[in-house]
Amino acid sequence: MKKILITGGAGFIGSHVVRRFVNKYPEYHIFNLDALTYAGNLENIKDIENKSNYTFVKGDIVDEAFISELFNLHDFDGVLHLAAESHVDRSIEDPLAFVKTNIIGTVNLLNAAKNQWKNNFKGKRFYHISTDEVYGSLGAEGLFTETTPYDPNSPYSASKASSDHFVRAYGETYGLPYVLTNCSNNYGSFHFPEKLIPLFINNIINNRPLPVYGDGNYTRDWLFVEDHAIAIDLVFHKGKNHETYNIGGFNEWKNIDLVKLLCQIMDQKLGRHAGDSEKLITYVKDRPGHDLRYAIDASKINKELGWKPSVTFEEGLEKTINWYLNNEEWLQNVTSGAYKEYYQKQYS
Ligand code: NAD
Ligand code: TYD
């Protein structure tokens, strides 16, 4: 039985990846390592917690001794590394937390894998999951390709860029077999309501203002999280060693257009008058260093591995909104306590 370590599996994307791997690969034993920060929640993976091929390990990737011991104990065959501090606004408030988890945490994992595998890399693989934000900001034209130079603008994207460089360096210097993907903005179930889509769904439900940064004319490419999990599965199993793949939704939206679409759908779902939710839109102070536009050229993963998104944005958004409306208890649980303090500080 292969032993696979997935880090950050109690978070948004990680929970979808863990669920997919545990259910699809009974021949693997999946170890989910997560520190359960504010963004990690065991509720996200409750449906698989009793599966015989699954073990949850609570721990911090920054803790060198702990990570090295964990690798000694289990001798993993593969690593899918998703654990990270992931929110740009929090990185502006506390950059060091991002340096610790995203850079030092990643190097700890790389070191542990290198030391454990002792140059015998046959059948081993380290998969680093990263973001398109490492490429910086696009103007009105163009797409990020795998050869676009790194040009990160936020402490979050700088920390992810740095971790990507370390992964490559371990590949070049020690021959560590790695694959790396840079993906655009995800949306879907179990998404912590600090990011645009779940935050605004939650605020519409609660008739709270919808804080649009700046003029709202910022563009993001949106991908349904389950399609990202499918791409991750494919790259882990079929991707070429030492290669990077961009993953995107072919689905660019200006924030303000996306917010208006969300408002329209939510009005219908909640039985409100058309236009009610749009009245909640409030333009607020812009995010410092706000990247104007992200857009992905995902033709490499499409051509080489045959991946493309399986759902349209309309279908994905419908599924996502329905999930939040049917899981208000989850929303209430994650927005109690510390969330309130964060919200007050960020939006007051
Ligand atoms: P998330 O914030 O929802 O989850 C992160 C998880 O990592 C949480 O469960 C948290 O408890 C865990 N974690 C944080 N610090 C840790 C530490 N020191 N030790 C162990 N566990 C720790 O993040 P997400 O949105 O699911 O993103 C997952 C990965 O995908 C990240 O690496 C992120 O950079 C990348 N990514 C995210 C997006 C997106 O749109 N969300 C897009 C592209 C890439
Ligand atoms: P976010 O979901 O934080 O993802 P990222 O910054 O990683 O792209 O933000 C998506 C876009 O929405 C981004 O342009 C910032 C904007 N935004 C708002 O306008 N208001 C908000 O309250 C948030 C959280 C984001």
Short mmCIF file of C-alpha atoms and ligand atoms in Angstrom, two decimals:
data_model
loop_
_atom_site.label_atom_id
_atom_site.label_comp_id
_atom_site.label_asym_id
_atom_site.label_seq_id
_atom_site.Cartn_x
_atom_site.Cartn_y
_atom_site.Cartn_z
CA MET A 1 0.00 0.00 0.00
CA LYS A 2 1.41 3.38 -1.00
CA LYS A 3 1.61 6.00 1.72
CA ILE A 4 0.67 9.46 0.54
CA LEU A 5 1.02 12.62 2.63
CA ILE A 6 -1.39 15.45 1.86
CA THR A 7 -0.75 18.68 3.76
CA GLY A 8 -3.50 21.23 4.40
CA GLY A 9 -6.23 18.65 3.90
CA ALA A 10 -8.58 20.30 6.39
CA GLY A 11 -8.64 23.51 4.33
CA PHE A 12 -10.69 24.44 1.31
CA ILE A 13 -8.90 22.84 -1.66
CA GLY A 14 -7.08 20.24 0.46
CA SER A 15 -10.36 18.81 1.76
CA HIS A 16 -11.55 18.20 -1.81
CA VAL A 17 -8.22 16.58 -2.72
CA VAL A 18 -8.19 14.36 0.38
CA ARG A 19 -11.80 13.28 -0.25
CA ARG A 20 -11.03 12.42 -3.87
CA PHE A 21 -7.87 10.44 -3.05
CA VAL A 22 -9.36 8.52 -0.09
CA ASN A 23 -12.46 7.51 -2.09
CA LYS A 24 -10.78 6.85 -5.42
CA TYR A 25 -7.61 5.09 -4.32
CA PRO A 26 -8.30 2.38 -1.72
CA GLU A 27 -4.80 1.10 -2.51
CA TYR A 28 -3.29 4.28 -1.01
CA HIS A 29 -3.14 5.17 2.65
CA ILE A 30 -3.76 8.92 2.87
CA PHE A 31 -2.19 10.86 5.74
CA ASN A 32 -3.74 14.31 6.10
CA LEU A 33 -1.37 16.64 7.95
CA ASP A 34 -2.93 19.91 9.07
CA ALA A 35 -2.27 22.38 11.90
CA LEU A 36 -5.99 23.29 12.04
CA THR A 37 -5.42 27.04 11.87
CA TYR A 38 -8.47 29.32 11.56
CA ALA A 39 -8.76 28.06 7.94
CA GLY A 40 -8.61 24.34 8.78
CA ASN A 41 -11.72 22.54 9.88
CA LEU A 42 -12.26 18.82 10.43
CA GLU A 43 -15.94 19.34 9.52
CA ASN A 44 -14.71 19.77 5.93
CA ILE A 45 -13.74 16.09 5.74
CA LYS A 46 -16.16 14.52 8.19
CA ASP A 47 -17.55 12.17 5.54
CA ILE A 48 -14.25 10.28 5.19
CA GLU A 49 -12.86 10.45 8.73
CA ASN A 50 -13.64 6.78 9.47
CA LYS A 51 -12.31 5.31 6.23
CA SER A 52 -9.69 2.60 6.82
CA ASN A 53 -7.23 4.13 4.33
CA TYR A 54 -7.24 7.54 6.03
CA THR A 55 -5.35 9.02 8.98
CA PHE A 56 -5.49 12.59 10.24
CA VAL A 57 -2.33 14.03 11.81
CA LYS A 58 -2.47 17.36 13.61
CA GLY A 59 0.82 19.19 13.27
CA ASP A 60 2.69 22.22 12.04
CA ILE A 61 4.81 22.02 8.87
CA VAL A 62 7.09 24.69 10.37
CA ASP A 63 8.14 22.29 13.16
CA GLU A 64 11.33 20.75 11.77
CA ALA A 65 11.75 17.96 14.33
CA PHE A 66 8.13 16.92 14.07
CA ILE A 67 8.18 16.81 10.27
CA SER A 68 11.40 14.84 10.15
CA GLU A 69 10.02 12.34 12.69
CA LEU A 70 6.78 11.97 10.73
CA PHE A 71 8.71 11.07 7.56
CA ASN A 72 10.89 8.62 9.50
CA LEU A 73 7.82 6.97 10.92
CA HIS A 74 5.85 6.57 7.70
CA ASP A 75 8.34 6.71 4.83
CA PHE A 76 5.86 8.36 2.46
CA ASP A 77 5.88 7.49 -1.24
CA GLY A 78 4.42 10.80 -2.30
CA VAL A 79 3.62 14.26 -0.96
CA LEU A 80 0.90 16.64 -2.11
CA HIS A 81 1.66 19.93 -0.42
CA LEU A 82 -1.28 22.31 -0.01
CA ALA A 83 -0.85 23.63 3.55
CA ALA A 84 -0.38 27.38 3.42
CA GLU A 85 -1.46 30.73 4.68
CA SER A 86 -3.64 31.65 1.72
CA HIS A 87 -5.34 35.03 2.15
CA VAL A 88 -3.78 38.15 0.57
CA ASP A 89 -5.41 40.57 3.04
CA ARG A 90 -4.02 38.65 6.02
CA SER A 91 -0.57 38.66 4.39
CA ILE A 92 -0.67 42.45 4.28
CA GLU A 93 -1.38 42.50 8.04
CA ASP A 94 1.09 39.78 9.06
CA PRO A 95 3.70 38.93 6.38
CA LEU A 96 5.88 36.90 8.76
CA ALA A 97 3.19 34.29 9.29
CA PHE A 98 3.33 33.73 5.51
CA VAL A 99 7.13 33.51 5.49
CA LYS A 100 6.99 30.89 8.24
CA THR A 101 4.33 28.58 6.86
CA ASN A 102 4.70 29.09 3.13
CA ILE A 103 8.48 29.29 2.88
CA ILE A 104 9.98 27.63 5.95
CA GLY A 105 7.19 25.05 6.10
CA THR A 106 7.75 24.11 2.46
CA VAL A 107 11.53 23.85 2.88
CA ASN A 108 11.03 21.63 5.94
CA LEU A 109 8.89 19.27 3.87
CA LEU A 110 11.38 19.29 0.98
CA ASN A 111 14.24 18.52 3.37
CA ALA A 112 12.36 15.73 5.07
CA ALA A 113 11.47 14.15 1.72
CA LYS A 114 15.04 14.47 0.44
CA ASN A 115 16.52 13.00 3.63
CA GLN A 116 14.00 10.19 3.86
CA TRP A 117 14.27 9.20 0.20
CA LYS A 118 18.10 9.30 0.35
CA ASN A 119 18.62 9.75 -3.39
CA ASN A 120 16.53 6.68 -4.06
CA PHE A 121 13.78 8.58 -5.81
CA LYS A 122 12.23 5.75 -7.82
CA GLY A 123 8.44 5.90 -7.50
CA LYS A 124 8.63 9.00 -5.29
CA ARG A 125 7.08 12.37 -6.04
CA PHE A 126 6.80 15.76 -4.33
CA TYR A 127 3.88 17.79 -5.68
CA HIS A 128 3.77 21.46 -4.74
CA ILE A 129 0.42 23.22 -5.21
CA SER A 130 0.84 26.91 -5.98
CA THR A 131 -0.97 29.92 -7.33
CA ASP A 132 -1.06 32.05 -10.49
CA GLU A 133 -0.46 35.09 -8.24
CA VAL A 134 3.31 34.40 -8.38
CA TYR A 135 3.28 35.84 -11.93
CA GLY A 136 2.13 39.26 -10.70
CA SER A 137 -0.43 41.32 -12.53
CA LEU A 138 -1.52 41.41 -16.18
CA GLY A 139 -2.76 44.47 -18.04
CA ALA A 140 -5.91 44.30 -20.13
CA GLU A 141 -4.31 41.80 -22.55
CA GLY A 142 -2.34 38.57 -22.32
CA LEU A 143 -2.29 35.34 -20.32
CA PHE A 144 0.10 33.77 -17.80
CA THR A 145 2.00 30.85 -19.32
CA GLU A 146 4.41 28.47 -17.59
CA THR A 147 7.31 30.65 -18.80
CA THR A 148 5.94 34.00 -17.61
CA PRO A 149 8.60 35.51 -15.27
CA TYR A 150 7.71 35.57 -11.59
CA ASP A 151 6.76 39.05 -10.41
CA PRO A 152 4.83 38.74 -7.13
CA ASN A 153 3.29 41.85 -5.58
CA SER A 154 1.76 40.79 -2.24
CA PRO A 155 3.46 39.17 0.75
CA TYR A 156 1.25 36.14 0.04
CA SER A 157 2.34 35.80 -3.59
CA ALA A 158 5.97 36.57 -2.69
CA SER A 159 5.94 33.75 -0.14
CA LYS A 160 4.37 31.33 -2.63
CA ALA A 161 6.88 32.41 -5.32
CA SER A 162 9.71 31.76 -2.89
CA SER A 163 8.36 28.31 -2.06
CA ASP A 164 8.08 27.50 -5.79
CA HIS A 165 11.74 28.50 -6.24
CA PHE A 166 12.79 26.22 -3.39
CA VAL A 167 10.89 23.31 -4.95
CA ARG A 168 12.69 23.87 -8.27
CA ALA A 169 16.02 24.27 -6.47
CA TYR A 170 15.56 20.91 -4.71
CA GLY A 171 14.84 19.39 -8.11
CA GLU A 172 17.96 20.89 -9.69
CA THR A 173 20.33 20.50 -6.74
CA TYR A 174 19.32 17.18 -5.23
CA GLY A 175 17.36 15.59 -8.08
CA LEU A 176 14.17 15.56 -6.01
CA PRO A 177 11.34 14.46 -8.32
CA TYR A 178 8.77 17.24 -8.19
CA VAL A 179 5.78 18.57 -10.07
CA LEU A 180 4.39 22.06 -9.56
CA THR A 181 1.08 23.63 -10.54
CA ASN A 182 0.00 27.27 -10.53
CA CYS A 183 -3.75 27.63 -10.41
CA SER A 184 -6.19 30.53 -10.64
CA ASN A 185 -8.87 31.49 -8.08
CA ASN A 186 -10.94 28.55 -6.87
CA TYR A 187 -14.54 28.59 -5.66
CA GLY A 188 -16.85 25.92 -4.27
CA SER A 189 -17.98 24.25 -1.06
CA PHE A 190 -16.03 24.49 2.24
CA HIS A 191 -14.45 27.79 1.18
CA PHE A 192 -13.69 29.95 4.21
CA PRO A 193 -15.84 33.12 4.04
CA GLU A 194 -12.96 35.58 3.93
CA LYS A 195 -12.43 35.18 0.18
CA LEU A 196 -14.65 37.05 -2.28
CA ILE A 197 -17.29 34.48 -3.28
CA PRO A 198 -18.07 32.81 0.08
CA LEU A 199 -17.76 36.14 1.94
CA PHE A 200 -20.29 37.78 -0.35
CA ILE A 201 -22.68 34.79 -0.26
CA ASN A 202 -22.57 34.92 3.55
CA ASN A 203 -23.07 38.69 3.61
CA ILE A 204 -26.01 38.53 1.20
CA ILE A 205 -27.66 35.85 3.36
CA ASN A 206 -27.20 38.13 6.39
CA ASN A 207 -28.09 41.40 4.60
CA ARG A 208 -24.64 42.79 5.31
CA PRO A 209 -22.73 45.29 3.10
CA LEU A 210 -20.73 43.78 0.20
CA PRO A 211 -17.30 45.47 0.45
CA VAL A 212 -16.01 45.87 -3.13
CA TYR A 213 -12.37 47.01 -3.11
CA GLY A 214 -11.57 50.11 -5.21
CA ASP A 215 -13.68 50.51 -8.34
CA GLY A 216 -14.35 46.75 -8.64
CA ASN A 217 -12.68 46.62 -12.06
CA TYR A 218 -10.20 43.93 -11.06
CA THR A 219 -10.26 40.68 -13.00
CA ARG A 220 -9.82 37.12 -11.79
CA ASP A 221 -10.09 33.74 -13.51
CA TRP A 222 -12.38 31.40 -11.54
CA LEU A 223 -12.18 27.59 -11.38
CA PHE A 224 -14.57 25.19 -9.63
CA VAL A 225 -12.61 23.55 -6.81
CA GLU A 226 -13.61 19.99 -7.76
CA ASP A 227 -12.12 20.59 -11.21
CA HIS A 228 -8.90 21.71 -9.51
CA ALA A 229 -8.92 18.46 -7.50
CA ILE A 230 -9.32 16.47 -10.76
CA ALA A 231 -6.37 18.37 -12.27
CA ILE A 232 -4.26 17.70 -9.14
CA ASP A 233 -5.05 13.98 -9.34
CA LEU A 234 -4.01 13.96 -13.00
CA VAL A 235 -0.77 15.90 -12.50
CA PHE A 236 0.21 13.77 -9.48
CA HIS A 237 -0.21 10.57 -11.51
CA LYS A 238 0.62 11.62 -15.07
CA GLY A 239 2.56 14.90 -14.89
CA LYS A 240 6.20 14.89 -15.96
CA ASN A 241 8.91 15.26 -13.31
CA HIS A 242 10.39 18.75 -12.94
CA GLU A 243 7.51 20.29 -14.90
CA THR A 244 5.15 23.13 -14.09
CA TYR A 245 1.53 23.20 -15.27
CA ASN A 246 -0.79 26.18 -15.20
CA ILE A 247 -4.40 25.39 -14.24
CA GLY A 248 -7.25 27.79 -15.00
CA GLY A 249 -10.95 28.01 -15.65
CA PHE A 250 -10.95 29.86 -19.01
CA ASN A 251 -13.36 32.04 -17.07
CA GLU A 252 -12.42 35.69 -16.45
CA TRP A 253 -14.70 37.99 -14.49
CA LYS A 254 -14.41 41.57 -13.36
CA ASN A 255 -15.15 41.58 -9.62
CA ILE A 256 -18.08 43.96 -9.95
CA ASP A 257 -19.74 41.85 -12.69
CA LEU A 258 -19.27 38.71 -10.65
CA VAL A 259 -20.72 40.37 -7.55
CA LYS A 260 -23.77 41.55 -9.53
CA LEU A 261 -24.29 38.02 -10.90
CA LEU A 262 -24.07 36.60 -7.37
CA CYS A 263 -26.63 39.17 -6.20
CA GLN A 264 -29.07 38.22 -8.98
CA ILE A 265 -28.85 34.48 -8.26
CA MET A 266 -29.12 35.03 -4.50
CA ASP A 267 -32.21 37.24 -4.89
CA GLN A 268 -33.91 34.41 -6.77
CA LYS A 269 -32.81 31.73 -4.30
CA LEU A 270 -33.81 33.75 -1.24
CA GLY A 271 -37.12 34.88 -2.74
CA ARG A 272 -36.08 38.54 -2.57
CA HIS A 273 -37.03 41.25 -5.07
CA ALA A 274 -34.70 41.59 -8.05
CA GLY A 275 -32.13 44.25 -7.17
CA ASP A 276 -32.40 43.86 -3.36
CA SER A 277 -28.95 42.32 -2.87
CA GLU A 278 -27.25 44.76 -5.27
CA LYS A 279 -28.22 47.52 -2.87
CA LEU A 280 -25.75 45.96 -0.41
CA ILE A 281 -22.78 46.71 -2.71
CA THR A 282 -20.47 49.17 -0.94
CA TYR A 283 -17.27 50.45 -2.52
CA VAL A 284 -14.50 50.48 0.08
CA LYS A 285 -10.83 51.46 0.27
CA ASP A 286 -8.72 49.50 -2.20
CA ARG A 287 -6.37 46.67 -1.20
CA PRO A 288 -2.74 47.96 -1.26
CA GLY A 289 -0.77 46.54 -4.19
CA HIS A 290 -3.99 45.13 -5.66
CA ASP A 291 -3.20 43.07 -8.79
CA LEU A 292 -5.31 44.28 -11.71
CA ARG A 293 -5.82 41.07 -13.62
CA TYR A 294 -4.98 37.36 -13.50
CA ALA A 295 -5.64 35.13 -16.50
CA ILE A 296 -4.28 31.69 -17.26
CA ASP A 297 -3.21 29.94 -20.40
CA ALA A 298 -3.99 26.33 -19.44
CA SER A 299 -3.21 24.87 -22.85
CA LYS A 300 -0.19 22.84 -21.63
CA ILE A 301 -2.18 20.72 -19.14
CA ASN A 302 -4.96 20.47 -21.72
CA LYS A 303 -2.68 19.24 -24.51
CA GLU A 304 -0.35 17.05 -22.45
CA LEU A 305 -2.75 15.57 -19.90
CA GLY A 306 -6.15 16.11 -21.51
CA TRP A 307 -7.51 18.21 -18.63
CA LYS A 308 -10.16 20.86 -18.98
CA PRO A 309 -12.83 22.15 -16.58
CA SER A 310 -15.81 19.78 -16.41
CA VAL A 311 -18.43 22.29 -15.26
CA THR A 312 -19.39 25.71 -16.59
CA PHE A 313 -19.23 28.71 -14.28
CA GLU A 314 -23.04 28.82 -14.17
CA GLU A 315 -23.19 25.17 -13.03
CA GLY A 316 -20.36 25.58 -10.53
CA LEU A 317 -21.82 28.74 -9.03
CA GLU A 318 -25.25 27.12 -8.75
CA LYS A 319 -23.75 24.13 -6.91
CA THR A 320 -21.71 26.43 -4.67
CA ILE A 321 -24.58 28.73 -3.70
CA ASN A 322 -26.86 25.75 -3.05
CA TRP A 323 -24.18 24.23 -0.83
CA TYR A 324 -23.89 27.39 1.31
CA LEU A 325 -27.67 27.71 1.59
CA ASN A 326 -27.93 24.06 2.69
CA ASN A 327 -25.01 24.32 5.12
CA GLU A 328 -25.79 27.40 7.14
CA GLU A 329 -24.67 25.61 10.30
CA TRP A 330 -21.17 25.19 8.82
CA LEU A 331 -21.18 28.90 7.95
CA GLN A 332 -22.31 29.83 11.45
CA ASN A 333 -19.66 27.63 13.07
CA VAL A 334 -16.78 29.05 11.06
CA THR A 335 -17.91 32.66 11.43
CA SER A 336 -18.26 32.61 15.21
CA GLY A 337 -15.39 33.52 17.55
CA ALA A 338 -12.15 34.78 16.00
CA TYR A 339 -13.78 35.45 12.61
CA LYS A 340 -15.73 38.33 14.12
CA GLU A 341 -12.55 40.04 15.31
CA TYR A 342 -10.91 39.56 11.90
CA TYR A 343 -13.96 40.96 10.15
CA GLN A 344 -14.13 43.99 12.40
CA LYS A 345 -10.44 44.77 11.88
CA GLN A 346 -10.49 44.25 8.11
CA TYR A 347 -13.70 46.07 7.23
CA SER A 348 -14.29 48.65 9.95
P1 NAD B 1 -6.91 27.32 3.02
O1 NAD B 1 -6.43 28.55 3.70
O2 NAD B 1 -8.37 27.09 2.87
O3 NAD B 1 -6.33 26.03 3.75
C1 NAD B 1 -5.00 25.95 4.18
C2 NAD B 1 -4.88 24.75 5.12
O4 NAD B 1 -3.52 24.68 5.54
C3 NAD B 1 -5.74 24.87 6.38
O5 NAD B 1 -6.40 23.66 6.64
C4 NAD B 1 -4.73 25.18 7.48
O6 NAD B 1 -5.11 24.69 8.75
C5 NAD B 1 -3.49 24.48 6.95
N1 NAD B 1 -2.25 25.10 7.48
C6 NAD B 1 -1.95 26.43 7.51
N2 NAD B 1 -0.75 26.60 8.09
C7 NAD B 1 -0.28 25.36 8.41
C8 NAD B 1 0.91 24.89 9.02
N3 NAD B 1 1.86 25.73 9.43
N4 NAD B 1 1.06 23.56 9.18
C9 NAD B 1 0.11 22.68 8.76
N5 NAD B 1 -1.05 23.08 8.20
C10 NAD B 1 -1.24 24.40 8.03
O7 NAD B 1 -6.17 27.32 1.60
P2 NAD B 1 -6.71 26.82 0.18
O8 NAD B 1 -7.46 27.92 -0.45
O9 NAD B 1 -7.33 25.49 0.34
O10 NAD B 1 -5.32 26.69 -0.59
C11 NAD B 1 -4.58 25.47 -0.56
C12 NAD B 1 -3.33 25.64 -1.39
O11 NAD B 1 -3.67 25.97 -2.73
C13 NAD B 1 -2.42 26.77 -0.89
O12 NAD B 1 -1.09 26.36 -1.02
C14 NAD B 1 -2.72 27.93 -1.84
O13 NAD B 1 -1.61 28.76 -1.99
C15 NAD B 1 -3.03 27.18 -3.12
N6 NAD B 1 -3.96 27.86 -4.04
C16 NAD B 1 -5.16 28.35 -3.61
C17 NAD B 1 -6.04 28.94 -4.51
C18 NAD B 1 -7.41 29.45 -4.08
O14 NAD B 1 -8.12 30.06 -4.90
N7 NAD B 1 -7.84 29.22 -2.86
C19 NAD B 1 -5.68 29.05 -5.85
C20 NAD B 1 -4.43 28.55 -6.26
C21 NAD B 1 -3.59 27.94 -5.35
P1 TYD B 2 -9.80 37.06 -2.97
O1 TYD B 2 -10.97 36.13 -2.93
O2 TYD B 2 -9.22 37.57 -1.69
O3 TYD B 2 -8.69 36.33 -3.86
P2 TYD B 2 -7.30 36.91 -4.46
O4 TYD B 2 -6.97 38.19 -3.82
O5 TYD B 2 -6.35 35.83 -4.08
O6 TYD B 2 -7.54 37.02 -5.94
O7 TYD B 2 -10.19 38.33 -3.85
C1 TYD B 2 -10.69 38.19 -5.17
C2 TYD B 2 -10.88 39.59 -5.72
O8 TYD B 2 -11.94 40.22 -4.99
C3 TYD B 2 -9.66 40.48 -5.55
O9 TYD B 2 -9.57 41.35 -6.68
C4 TYD B 2 -9.97 41.31 -4.30
C5 TYD B 2 -11.49 41.43 -4.35
N1 TYD B 2 -12.15 41.52 -3.02
C6 TYD B 2 -13.05 42.56 -2.77
O10 TYD B 2 -13.31 43.42 -3.64
N2 TYD B 2 -13.63 42.63 -1.53
C7 TYD B 2 -13.36 41.73 -0.56
O11 TYD B 2 -13.91 41.87 0.58
C8 TYD B 2 -12.46 40.64 -0.84
C9 TYD B 2 -12.12 39.63 0.21
C10 TYD B 2 -11.87 40.58 -2.09
#
